[in-house]
Structures are given as C-alpha cells and as structure tokens.
CSV table of C-alpha atoms in Angstrom, one decimal:
chain,number,residue,atom,x,y,z
A,15,MET,CA,6.2,-52.3,-30.4
A,16,THR,CA,5.1,-51.1,-27.3
A,17,VAL,CA,7.4,-49.1,-24.8
A,18,GLY,CA,6.0,-49.0,-20.9
A,19,GLY,CA,2.6,-50.9,-22.1
A,20,ALA,CA,1.2,-48.1,-24.4
A,21,ALA,CA,1.7,-48.4,-28.6
A,22,HIS,CA,3.2,-46.5,-31.0
A,23,ARG,CA,0.3,-45.2,-33.4
A,24,SER,CA,1.9,-43.5,-36.6
A,25,PRO,CA,0.7,-39.8,-36.5
A,26,SER,CA,-2.1,-40.5,-39.0
A,27,THR,CA,-3.3,-43.5,-37.7
A,28,ALA,CA,-2.8,-41.2,-34.0
A,29,ALA,CA,-5.2,-38.0,-35.7
A,30,ALA,CA,-8.5,-40.5,-36.6
A,31,ALA,CA,-8.4,-42.0,-33.6
A,32,ALA,CA,-8.3,-39.0,-31.5
A,33,ALA,CA,-10.7,-36.8,-34.0
A,34,LEU,CA,-12.9,-40.0,-33.4
A,35,SER,CA,-12.7,-40.6,-30.0
A,36,ALA,CA,-13.0,-36.1,-30.2
A,37,ALA,CA,-15.9,-36.1,-31.1
A,38,SER,CA,-18.5,-38.7,-30.7
A,39,LEU,CA,-20.2,-40.5,-34.4
A,40,THR,CA,-23.8,-39.5,-32.4
A,41,SER,CA,-23.3,-35.9,-31.8
A,42,PRO,CA,-25.7,-33.7,-34.0
A,43,PRO,CA,-23.6,-32.4,-36.8
A,44,LEU,CA,-21.3,-36.0,-36.9
A,45,LEU,CA,-24.8,-38.3,-37.2
A,46,PRO,CA,-25.6,-37.7,-40.7
A,47,LEU,CA,-22.4,-38.6,-42.3
A,48,THR,CA,-22.2,-41.3,-40.4
A,49,ILE,CA,-25.6,-42.5,-42.2
A,50,SER,CA,-24.6,-41.7,-45.0
A,51,LEU,CA,-20.4,-43.9,-44.1
A,52,LEU,CA,-22.8,-46.7,-43.4
A,53,TYR,CA,-25.5,-46.5,-45.8
A,54,ALA,CA,-22.6,-47.0,-48.1
A,55,ALA,CA,-21.6,-49.5,-47.3
A,56,ALA,CA,-24.5,-51.2,-46.2
A,57,ALA,CA,-25.5,-51.3,-50.2
A,58,HIS,CA,-21.9,-52.6,-50.6
A,59,ALA,CA,-21.8,-55.4,-47.9
A,60,PHE,CA,-26.1,-56.5,-49.9
A,61,GLN,CA,-24.3,-57.1,-53.3
A,62,ALA,CA,-21.0,-58.2,-52.0
A,63,ALA,CA,-23.2,-60.9,-50.1
A,64,TRP,CA,-25.4,-62.0,-53.9
A,65,HIS,CA,-22.0,-62.0,-55.0
A,66,ASP,CA,-23.1,-60.0,-57.5
A,67,VAL,CA,-19.7,-57.5,-56.3
A,68,ARG,CA,-16.3,-59.0,-54.9
A,69,TRP,CA,-15.9,-58.1,-50.9
A,70,TRP,CA,-12.8,-56.7,-51.9
A,71,PRO,CA,-11.1,-54.8,-53.5
A,72,ASP,CA,-13.8,-53.0,-55.9
A,73,ALA,CA,-12.1,-50.5,-57.4
A,74,GLU,CA,-15.7,-47.5,-58.1
A,75,ARG,CA,-17.0,-48.9,-54.1
A,76,CYS,CA,-13.8,-48.7,-52.2
A,77,ARG,CA,-13.9,-44.9,-53.4
A,78,ALA,CA,-17.4,-44.7,-52.5
A,79,ILE,CA,-16.8,-45.8,-48.5
A,80,GLY,CA,-13.4,-44.9,-48.7
A,81,GLY,CA,-14.4,-40.9,-49.5
A,82,ARG,CA,-16.6,-40.5,-47.4
A,83,LEU,CA,-15.4,-42.0,-44.7
A,84,GLY,CA,-12.0,-40.2,-45.5
A,85,VAL,CA,-15.5,-36.8,-44.9
A,86,LEU,CA,-17.0,-37.9,-41.9
A,87,LEU,CA,-12.3,-37.4,-40.4
A,88,LEU,CA,-12.8,-34.2,-41.6
A,89,ALA,CA,-16.0,-32.7,-39.7
A,90,ALA,CA,-14.4,-34.5,-36.8
A,91,ALA,CA,-11.2,-33.0,-36.7
A,92,GLY,CA,-13.5,-30.1,-37.2
A,93,ALA,CA,-15.3,-30.6,-34.1
A,94,ARG,CA,-12.2,-31.4,-32.3
A,95,GLY,CA,-10.6,-28.3,-33.2
A,96,GLY,CA,-13.5,-26.5,-32.2
A,97,GLY,CA,-14.6,-27.9,-28.9
A,98,GLY,CA,-11.3,-27.1,-27.9
A,99,THR,CA,-11.7,-23.3,-28.3
A,100,GLY,CA,-12.7,-22.0,-25.2
A,101,GLY,CA,-10.3,-21.7,-22.4
A,102,GLU,CA,-10.3,-21.5,-18.5
A,103,GLY,CA,-12.0,-18.3,-17.3
A,104,GLY,CA,-9.1,-15.9,-15.8
A,105,GLY,CA,-8.8,-15.5,-12.1
A,106,GLY,CA,-9.3,-11.8,-11.3
A,107,THR,CA,-12.7,-12.3,-13.5
A,108,SER,CA,-15.8,-11.1,-11.2
A,109,SER,CA,-18.8,-13.8,-10.9
A,110,SER,CA,-21.5,-11.8,-12.7
A,111,SER,CA,-18.9,-11.4,-15.9
A,112,SER,CA,-17.7,-14.7,-15.9
A,113,ALA,CA,-21.5,-16.1,-15.8
A,114,ASN,CA,-22.5,-13.7,-18.7
A,115,ALA,CA,-19.4,-15.0,-20.8
A,116,ASN,CA,-20.2,-18.0,-19.8
A,117,THR,CA,-23.9,-17.4,-21.2
A,118,GLY,CA,-22.4,-16.2,-24.6
A,119,THR,CA,-20.0,-18.5,-25.6
A,120,ASN,CA,-23.2,-21.1,-24.8
A,121,THR,CA,-25.0,-19.8,-26.7
A,122,ARG,CA,-22.4,-18.6,-29.5
A,123,ILE,CA,-21.7,-22.4,-29.3
A,124,SER,CA,-25.7,-23.4,-29.7
A,125,ILE,CA,-26.0,-21.7,-32.6
A,126,SER,CA,-22.5,-22.7,-34.5
A,127,THR,CA,-23.6,-27.0,-33.5
A,128,GLY,CA,-26.8,-25.8,-35.6
A,129,ALA,CA,-25.5,-24.3,-38.4
A,130,ALA,CA,-22.6,-27.3,-38.2
A,131,THR,CA,-25.7,-29.6,-38.2
A,132,ALA,CA,-27.0,-28.1,-41.4
A,133,VAL,CA,-23.8,-28.3,-43.5
A,134,THR,CA,-22.9,-31.9,-42.9
A,135,THR,CA,-27.2,-32.9,-43.0
A,136,ALA,CA,-27.2,-31.6,-46.3
A,137,ILE,CA,-23.6,-33.4,-47.3
A,138,SER,CA,-24.9,-36.5,-45.8
A,139,ALA,CA,-28.2,-36.7,-48.4
A,140,TYR,CA,-26.4,-35.6,-51.2
A,141,LEU,CA,-23.8,-39.0,-50.4
A,142,ILE,CA,-27.3,-41.2,-50.1
A,143,ARG,CA,-28.1,-39.6,-53.2
A,144,ARG,CA,-25.6,-40.3,-54.7
A,145,THR,CA,-24.8,-43.5,-53.1
A,146,ARG,CA,-28.8,-44.3,-54.5
A,147,ARG,CA,-27.6,-44.0,-57.9
A,148,LEU,CA,-24.6,-45.6,-58.0
A,149,LEU,CA,-24.9,-48.6,-56.2
A,150,VAL,CA,-28.6,-49.1,-56.0
A,151,GLN,CA,-30.4,-47.9,-58.8
A,152,GLY,CA,-27.2,-48.8,-61.5
A,153,PRO,CA,-27.1,-46.8,-64.0
A,154,ARG,CA,-29.3,-44.8,-65.6
A,155,ARG,CA,-31.7,-47.5,-67.5
A,156,THR,CA,-31.5,-47.3,-71.2
A,157,THR,CA,-34.1,-47.6,-73.7
A,158,LEU,CA,-33.6,-49.7,-77.5
A,159,SER,CA,-34.0,-47.2,-80.9
A,160,GLY,CA,-38.4,-47.4,-82.7
A,161,LYS,CA,-38.6,-49.7,-84.6
A,162,SER,CA,-34.8,-51.4,-84.7
A,163,LEU,CA,-36.4,-55.1,-84.2
A,164,ARG,CA,-39.2,-54.5,-86.3
A,165,GLY,CA,-40.7,-57.6,-87.8
A,166,ARG,CA,-38.8,-59.9,-85.1
A,167,VAL,CA,-40.5,-62.0,-82.8
A,168,VAL,CA,-39.3,-63.2,-79.9
A,169,LEU,CA,-40.7,-65.6,-76.9
A,170,VAL,CA,-40.7,-64.3,-73.0
A,171,THR,CA,-40.9,-66.6,-71.0
A,172,GLY,CA,-42.4,-65.3,-67.3
A,173,ALA,CA,-43.3,-62.4,-69.2
A,174,ASN,CA,-46.0,-60.9,-66.8
A,175,GLY,CA,-43.8,-59.4,-64.3
A,176,GLY,CA,-40.4,-58.8,-63.2
A,177,ILE,CA,-37.1,-59.5,-65.3
A,178,GLY,CA,-39.7,-60.4,-68.1
A,179,TYR,CA,-42.4,-57.7,-68.0
A,180,GLU,CA,-39.8,-54.8,-69.2
A,181,THR,CA,-38.0,-56.6,-71.4
A,182,ALA,CA,-41.4,-57.3,-72.8
A,183,ARG,CA,-41.9,-54.2,-72.8
A,184,GLN,CA,-38.5,-52.3,-74.5
A,185,LEU,CA,-38.6,-55.4,-77.2
A,186,HIS,CA,-43.1,-54.8,-77.6
A,187,GLU,CA,-41.5,-50.7,-78.4
A,188,ALA,CA,-38.6,-51.2,-80.7
A,189,GLY,CA,-41.3,-53.5,-82.8
A,190,ALA,CA,-41.0,-56.4,-82.1
A,191,THR,CA,-43.9,-59.2,-82.2
A,192,VAL,CA,-43.5,-60.1,-78.2
A,193,VAL,CA,-45.1,-63.6,-76.7
A,194,LEU,CA,-45.4,-63.9,-73.3
A,195,GLY,CA,-45.2,-67.8,-72.0
A,196,CYS,CA,-46.8,-67.6,-69.1
A,197,ARG,CA,-48.2,-69.4,-66.5
A,198,SER,CA,-51.8,-67.1,-66.1
A,199,GLU,CA,-53.3,-65.7,-68.6
A,200,GLU,CA,-55.4,-63.9,-66.7
A,201,ARG,CA,-51.5,-62.0,-65.4
A,202,ALA,CA,-50.4,-62.2,-68.7
A,203,ARG,CA,-53.6,-59.6,-70.1
A,204,GLY,CA,-53.2,-57.5,-67.6
A,205,ALA,CA,-49.6,-56.6,-68.4
A,206,MET,CA,-50.4,-57.3,-72.4
A,207,GLY,CA,-52.6,-54.4,-71.4
A,208,ARG,CA,-49.7,-52.4,-69.1
A,209,ILE,CA,-47.9,-52.6,-72.0
A,210,LEU,CA,-49.6,-50.9,-74.5
A,211,ALA,CA,-50.5,-48.7,-72.7
A,212,SER,CA,-47.8,-47.0,-71.6
A,213,SER,CA,-46.1,-47.6,-75.4
A,214,ASP,CA,-45.5,-44.5,-77.3
A,215,THR,CA,-44.7,-46.6,-81.1
A,216,ASP,CA,-46.4,-44.3,-83.0
A,217,ASP,CA,-47.5,-47.6,-85.4
A,218,ASP,CA,-49.7,-45.3,-87.4
A,219,ASP,CA,-46.9,-44.1,-89.8
A,220,ASP,CA,-46.0,-46.9,-90.7
A,221,ASP,CA,-48.9,-48.8,-91.4
A,222,ASP,CA,-47.4,-50.6,-94.7
A,223,ASP,CA,-43.8,-52.4,-93.9
A,224,ASP,CA,-41.5,-53.4,-96.4
A,225,ASP,CA,-42.4,-57.5,-95.0
A,226,GLY,CA,-46.8,-57.3,-96.3
A,227,SER,CA,-47.7,-56.3,-92.1
A,228,SER,CA,-49.7,-53.9,-91.1
A,229,ASP,CA,-49.4,-51.8,-88.0
A,230,GLY,CA,-51.2,-48.9,-87.0
A,231,LYS,CA,-53.3,-49.6,-83.3
A,232,ASN,CA,-54.7,-53.1,-84.1
A,233,GLY,CA,-51.4,-54.2,-85.2
A,234,SER,CA,-49.6,-53.3,-81.8
A,235,LYS,CA,-52.3,-54.8,-79.4
A,236,GLY,CA,-51.6,-58.2,-82.9
A,237,ARG,CA,-47.4,-57.2,-82.1
A,238,LEU,CA,-48.4,-58.7,-78.6
A,239,ILE,CA,-49.2,-62.6,-77.9
A,240,PHE,CA,-50.3,-64.9,-74.8
A,241,LEU,CA,-48.8,-68.3,-74.6
A,242,PRO,CA,-50.1,-70.8,-72.4
A,243,LEU,CA,-46.7,-72.1,-70.7
A,244,ASP,CA,-45.4,-73.7,-66.7
A,245,VAL,CA,-41.8,-74.7,-67.2
A,246,SER,CA,-42.3,-76.4,-64.2
A,247,SER,CA,-44.7,-79.2,-66.1
A,248,LEU,CA,-42.8,-81.2,-68.9
A,249,GLU,CA,-46.3,-81.2,-71.0
A,250,SER,CA,-46.9,-78.0,-70.1
A,251,VAL,CA,-43.4,-76.9,-71.7
A,252,ARG,CA,-44.0,-79.6,-75.1
A,253,ARG,CA,-47.8,-78.3,-75.7
A,254,ALA,CA,-46.4,-75.0,-75.8
A,255,ALA,CA,-43.7,-75.5,-77.8
A,256,ASP,CA,-45.9,-77.3,-80.1
A,257,LEU,CA,-48.0,-74.5,-80.5
A,258,LEU,CA,-46.3,-72.0,-80.8
A,259,GLN,CA,-44.4,-73.5,-84.1
A,260,THR,CA,-47.9,-74.8,-85.8
A,261,SER,CA,-49.6,-72.6,-84.5
A,262,ILE,CA,-49.1,-69.0,-84.0
A,263,LEU,CA,-46.1,-68.1,-86.0
A,264,PRO,CA,-47.7,-69.1,-89.1
A,265,SER,CA,-50.8,-66.8,-88.5
A,266,LEU,CA,-48.2,-63.8,-87.6
A,267,PRO,CA,-49.1,-61.6,-91.0
A,268,GLY,CA,-46.1,-60.3,-93.2
A,269,ARG,CA,-43.6,-63.6,-92.2
A,270,ARG,CA,-41.9,-64.4,-96.3
A,271,ARG,CA,-40.9,-67.0,-94.9
A,272,SER,CA,-40.9,-70.7,-95.8
A,273,ARG,CA,-41.1,-71.2,-92.6
A,274,PRO,CA,-42.0,-69.6,-89.9
A,275,ARG,CA,-39.2,-68.9,-87.2
A,276,LEU,CA,-38.6,-67.5,-83.5
A,277,ASP,CA,-35.8,-64.9,-83.6
A,278,VAL,CA,-35.2,-64.9,-80.2
A,279,LEU,CA,-36.1,-66.8,-77.2
A,280,VAL,CA,-35.2,-65.0,-74.0
A,281,LEU,CA,-35.9,-67.3,-71.1
A,282,ASN,CA,-36.6,-65.6,-68.1
A,283,ALA,CA,-39.0,-66.7,-65.7
A,284,GLY,CA,-37.6,-68.5,-62.6
A,285,ILE,CA,-38.4,-68.6,-59.1
A,286,MET,CA,-37.2,-68.9,-55.3
A,287,MET,CA,-38.6,-72.1,-53.2
A,288,SER,CA,-37.9,-71.1,-49.2
A,289,GLU,CA,-39.6,-75.7,-49.1
A,290,ARG,CA,-39.0,-78.3,-51.0
A,291,ARG,CA,-41.0,-79.3,-53.3
A,292,GLU,CA,-42.1,-81.4,-56.3
A,293,SER,CA,-43.0,-80.2,-59.6
A,294,VAL,CA,-46.2,-82.1,-61.1
A,295,ASP,CA,-43.8,-84.1,-62.9
A,296,GLY,CA,-41.8,-85.7,-59.4
A,297,HIS,CA,-38.4,-83.1,-60.2
A,298,GLU,CA,-37.5,-80.1,-57.6
A,299,MET,CA,-39.0,-77.8,-58.3
A,300,MET,CA,-37.0,-74.9,-58.4
A,301,MET,CA,-35.0,-77.4,-60.8
A,302,ALA,CA,-38.0,-77.8,-62.6
A,303,ALA,CA,-38.5,-74.7,-63.8
A,304,ASN,CA,-35.6,-72.7,-63.8
A,305,HIS,CA,-33.6,-75.0,-65.4
A,306,LEU,CA,-34.9,-78.1,-67.1
A,307,GLY,CA,-38.7,-77.4,-68.2
A,308,HIS,CA,-36.5,-74.5,-70.2
A,309,PHE,CA,-33.9,-77.3,-71.5
A,310,LEU,CA,-36.9,-78.7,-73.0
A,311,LEU,CA,-38.0,-75.6,-75.0
A,312,ALA,CA,-34.7,-74.5,-76.0
A,313,ASN,CA,-33.9,-78.1,-77.6
A,314,LEU,CA,-37.4,-78.3,-79.1
A,315,LEU,CA,-37.5,-75.0,-81.0
A,316,LEU,CA,-34.1,-75.3,-81.3
A,317,PRO,CA,-34.7,-77.4,-84.9
A,318,SER,CA,-36.3,-74.8,-86.2
A,319,MET,CA,-34.8,-71.4,-85.4
A,320,ARG,CA,-31.8,-72.7,-87.7
A,321,ARG,CA,-33.7,-74.5,-90.1
A,322,GLU,CA,-34.5,-71.1,-90.0
A,323,ALA,CA,-31.7,-69.3,-90.0
A,324,VAL,CA,-30.1,-70.7,-93.4
A,325,ASP,CA,-33.7,-70.9,-95.2
A,326,GLY,CA,-35.0,-66.9,-94.7
A,327,ASP,CA,-34.5,-64.7,-97.5
A,328,ASP,CA,-31.9,-63.6,-98.7
A,329,ASP,CA,-32.5,-59.7,-97.4
A,330,ASP,CA,-33.2,-61.2,-94.9
A,331,GLU,CA,-31.0,-58.3,-92.1
A,332,HIS,CA,-31.9,-59.7,-88.6
A,333,GLY,CA,-29.4,-62.5,-89.0
A,334,PRO,CA,-29.1,-65.6,-86.8
A,335,ALA,CA,-31.6,-66.5,-84.5
A,336,ARG,CA,-30.5,-66.0,-79.8
A,337,ILE,CA,-30.9,-68.2,-77.4
A,338,VAL,CA,-30.5,-65.8,-74.3
A,339,VAL,CA,-30.9,-67.1,-70.5
A,340,LEU,CA,-31.1,-65.1,-67.4
A,341,THR,CA,-28.6,-66.4,-64.7
A,342,SER,CA,-27.8,-64.8,-61.7
A,343,SER,CA,-24.4,-64.7,-60.1
A,344,THR,CA,-25.8,-67.2,-57.3
A,345,TYR,CA,-24.2,-69.4,-59.2
A,346,SER,CA,-21.0,-69.1,-57.6
A,347,LEU,CA,-22.2,-70.6,-54.8
A,348,ALA,CA,-22.8,-74.3,-56.0
A,349,ALA,CA,-19.4,-73.6,-58.6
A,350,SER,CA,-17.7,-72.7,-54.9
A,351,GLN,CA,-19.0,-76.5,-53.1
A,352,GLY,CA,-18.1,-79.0,-56.2
A,353,GLY,CA,-20.0,-77.6,-58.5
A,354,ILE,CA,-23.3,-79.5,-59.4
A,355,ASP,CA,-24.4,-82.3,-58.3
A,356,LEU,CA,-25.3,-84.8,-61.4
A,357,ASP,CA,-26.0,-87.4,-58.0
A,358,ASP,CA,-28.7,-85.4,-56.2
A,359,LEU,CA,-30.0,-83.2,-58.8
A,360,GLN,CA,-32.8,-83.2,-57.1
A,361,CYS,CA,-31.4,-82.6,-54.1
A,362,CYS,CA,-33.2,-85.7,-52.0
A,363,ARG,CA,-30.9,-87.1,-50.3
A,364,LYS,CA,-28.4,-83.5,-49.0
A,365,LYS,CA,-30.7,-80.6,-47.0
A,366,TYR,CA,-32.1,-78.5,-48.5
A,367,THR,CA,-31.9,-74.6,-48.5
A,368,MET,CA,-33.0,-72.2,-50.7
A,369,PHE,CA,-29.7,-70.8,-51.7
A,370,GLY,CA,-27.7,-73.8,-52.7
A,371,GLN,CA,-30.8,-74.8,-54.6
A,372,TYR,CA,-31.3,-72.4,-56.1
A,373,ALA,CA,-27.1,-70.8,-57.1
A,374,GLN,CA,-27.3,-75.1,-58.8
A,375,SER,CA,-30.2,-74.8,-60.8
A,376,LYS,CA,-28.3,-71.0,-62.9
A,377,LEU,CA,-24.8,-73.4,-62.6
A,378,ALA,CA,-27.1,-75.2,-64.8
A,379,ASN,CA,-28.0,-72.9,-66.6
A,380,ILE,CA,-24.2,-71.5,-67.3
A,381,LEU,CA,-23.2,-75.3,-68.0
A,382,PHE,CA,-26.4,-75.6,-70.0
A,383,VAL,CA,-25.7,-72.4,-72.6
A,384,ARG,CA,-22.1,-73.2,-72.4
A,385,GLU,CA,-22.7,-76.4,-74.1
A,386,LEU,CA,-24.8,-75.3,-76.5
A,387,ALA,CA,-23.3,-72.1,-77.5
A,388,ARG,CA,-19.5,-75.4,-78.4
A,389,ARG,CA,-22.0,-77.6,-80.1
A,390,GLU,CA,-23.8,-75.1,-82.3
A,391,GLY,CA,-20.0,-73.0,-83.0
A,392,GLU,CA,-19.3,-76.4,-84.7
A,393,VAL,CA,-22.1,-76.4,-87.0
A,394,LYS,CA,-20.3,-75.8,-90.7
A,395,GLU,CA,-22.0,-72.8,-92.3
A,396,GLU,CA,-22.2,-69.9,-89.8
A,397,GLU,CA,-25.6,-69.2,-90.7
A,398,ARG,CA,-27.0,-72.0,-89.7
A,399,ARG,CA,-26.1,-70.8,-85.8
A,400,VAL,CA,-27.7,-71.0,-83.6
A,401,ARG,CA,-25.9,-67.6,-81.1
A,402,ALA,CA,-27.0,-68.5,-77.1
A,403,PHE,CA,-26.1,-66.3,-74.5
A,404,ALA,CA,-26.3,-66.5,-70.4
A,405,ALA,CA,-26.7,-62.8,-68.7
A,406,HIS,CA,-26.8,-61.9,-64.9
A,407,PRO,CA,-29.1,-58.9,-64.5
A,408,GLY,CA,-27.4,-58.2,-61.4
A,409,LEU,CA,-29.9,-57.7,-58.1
A,410,VAL,CA,-33.3,-56.5,-59.2
A,411,ARG,CA,-36.2,-56.3,-57.4
A,412,THR,CA,-38.7,-58.5,-58.6
A,413,ASP,CA,-41.3,-61.6,-57.3
A,414,VAL,CA,-39.3,-64.1,-57.2
A,415,VAL,CA,-38.7,-63.1,-53.5
A,416,ARG,CA,-42.8,-63.2,-52.5
A,417,ASN,CA,-42.1,-67.6,-52.1
A,418,MET,CA,-38.6,-65.9,-49.5
A,419,PRO,CA,-39.3,-66.1,-45.8
A,420,TRP,CA,-40.1,-62.7,-44.5
A,421,TYR,CA,-37.3,-61.5,-42.9
A,422,LEU,CA,-35.5,-62.2,-46.4
A,423,ARG,CA,-39.0,-60.4,-48.1
A,424,TYR,CA,-39.2,-57.3,-47.0
A,425,PRO,CA,-34.8,-56.0,-47.3
A,426,ASN,CA,-35.6,-57.5,-50.7
C-alpha cells in the first residue's frame, strides 16, 4: 500500500535497506564480506545449473548464503552507526581549533576504517574457505579399508584419468586386482605407474594369501592389468570382452573357482563433444561412447558374471557380482524434455547440442541400469543375481571437459 506515492516497508526491511544504502558494499570494510557472499551464491548457482542441487530450497546452501548476507547486513549497520557519530562543530570555536579537531577526527576514522577492513577481511577469508570446503570440495575423501577387496577382480573403463583413475587407485589400494580398460596403452601404463608410486599397501607382509596367490612388489604390480578397449567401437568392445574372459581372467593366480569371474564391472568412461561426430560404426559419438559400448560390454560379460555367482566356492564371501554405471544428474535435462528420444537416438534430425545429447546418453545409462536390476530381481536363485547400480559422482574436475568450448572448459 502506498501513501502519498511512498511505499510502506516493514521495519526490518527498511533497516536493511538503510544499512546497505548508507554504507556502500564496495567500501573497504564491506568489500571482503560482499565477495564472500557472491562466492557462496556463485557456487550454489553453478551446482544448481548443473542440476547437482536444487535451486530452492536447499537447506545447507540457504543457511550458507543467508548467514553471509546476515554478516554483511550487520557490518553495514555498524558502519552506518559509526559514520553518524561525528557532529557539526560549535559556532563559537575558532577556525584553528576546528581544523585541528577535523584532522584528529579524520585520523581516528582512518584508523577505525583500517581496523574494520582487517577484521572483515579475516572473516571473509574464513567464510570463503568454509564455502569452498562445504560447497566446492565436498566431504573429506574417504578411502577403502586396507585389503578389504583382496581376491576380487574389478574392470574399470576409462581408468587412465579422472574418476576412473581414482576409482582404480583406491580399489588397488584395498587389495583388488584392477583391470584398466583404456583406449590408449601409453596413458594406461602411465596411470598404472602413478598408482604403484602412490600405493601405501605393504604387500610384503602377506606374501601367501588364503587363496594361494602371492603379492609382494611384483604381486602389487601384477594386480594392475591393461585391457585395450575403445568403448566407442563395438568391435573393440567385443575383442576386449573376449580377451578378458579367455585370456586375462584365467591367467590370474590363485583363482579357486572352476571358471574365471569378474567381481565388479565399473562402466566409467565417457566423453562430451561440442560438435556432432560419428563413431567408426556410424553412431553419434557421445551415445556410442557413453552408452552403446557400455551396454554391449555389460551384456557380453553378464552371463559369466552370473554363472560365477553360483559356481563359486561355498566359502566365497564376495557375494554377487556387481555392475556400476557412472551417470550424471544432467539426465534431468532429457527427462524434462520428454525422456529418451528413441526416434532420433543418434541426433540426426533434431538440432545437436552438447548438453542435450549428453543428457540423452546419461538417461540411457539410468534406464539400462533400472531394467537390468528389474530383470536380475526376477532371477529365482538369489545367489545368481548380478546387482546393478547407477551412480552420480557429483561435480568433479575431470578431463571430460577437454572437448568443450574454451569458455566452458576454463571454469571447469
């Protein structure tokens, strides 16, 4: 409601507006706090734009942004109160006395402003560091307990960098034999060397395991195996599946089962392409690498994974085999636009956009996992079931941005 053309505001709103109008947000004492508020808001906006969190409401982020806004308002109110303490000089004072008084007042204001700036800068540094830890870096990194995966065999696609590399490193650290499915042997060997160099496992303490295998330095190196695999090529996927089942798994030491078994399949490899390209098979590249190749690989390995789930030794505590597919929350872009486009899966007719087609491939991942889990749930013998999972890793700095335009690649 307005009276005489002026809008009435609540006392709290009026006080906040007065505080912000009386003390500029870019003044030295308030500028650091303004930066900390903008940093928290930008971190939330970036994550929300990637559909990693909701725009509103998100309790943790609302508290973070609201708290920083509250600190800024309090500081602005304090600056306003401090700025209004000075009064006009009395009419009877001499000009010389007035000049001396003004000089002293200006000196005190400068000292006060400098002290206030130092305090707000320290507070801002703490808030920015806390924002980075909570909203950017996330929780502290957890590691698997030592030797908890001893005797298990895991295949990780795209394991030479990014999420795949860190997954392979931690699995190896926990005692698993890790097969690195990569297109480039040079990059895969480099990743294997880095994993060995960073390994904290002391395999010399238990050279002879219960399953007859041996570790030691050579054993630790032997638990890292390169598998040539280009998930964008269906022929490469078929060759890799055959090599794994007929050569690599049977050659592993200490395998007591009647048939080789792959315990975990981690389908991690993925790309983002700024321009539409086709694979060697004529499929759109992102759909081929992110979904079609992994779909074929899982189906080629599924029978042997299921067979070994029941043919393993009675004392095998590893449980059912697992398939883990790395997906992304960007699938919601495709879901909000009608879901998977089966009539134009290769994006031949509709306009190609990097995020749009990437979302289609990630939605395909999720639909595949859900259907696989449903079918495995119908298997009567529980011990024969292969468990399927779709995992969204959150926003992570990886090499997937290498094919993005520079203005998207640099901030990531």
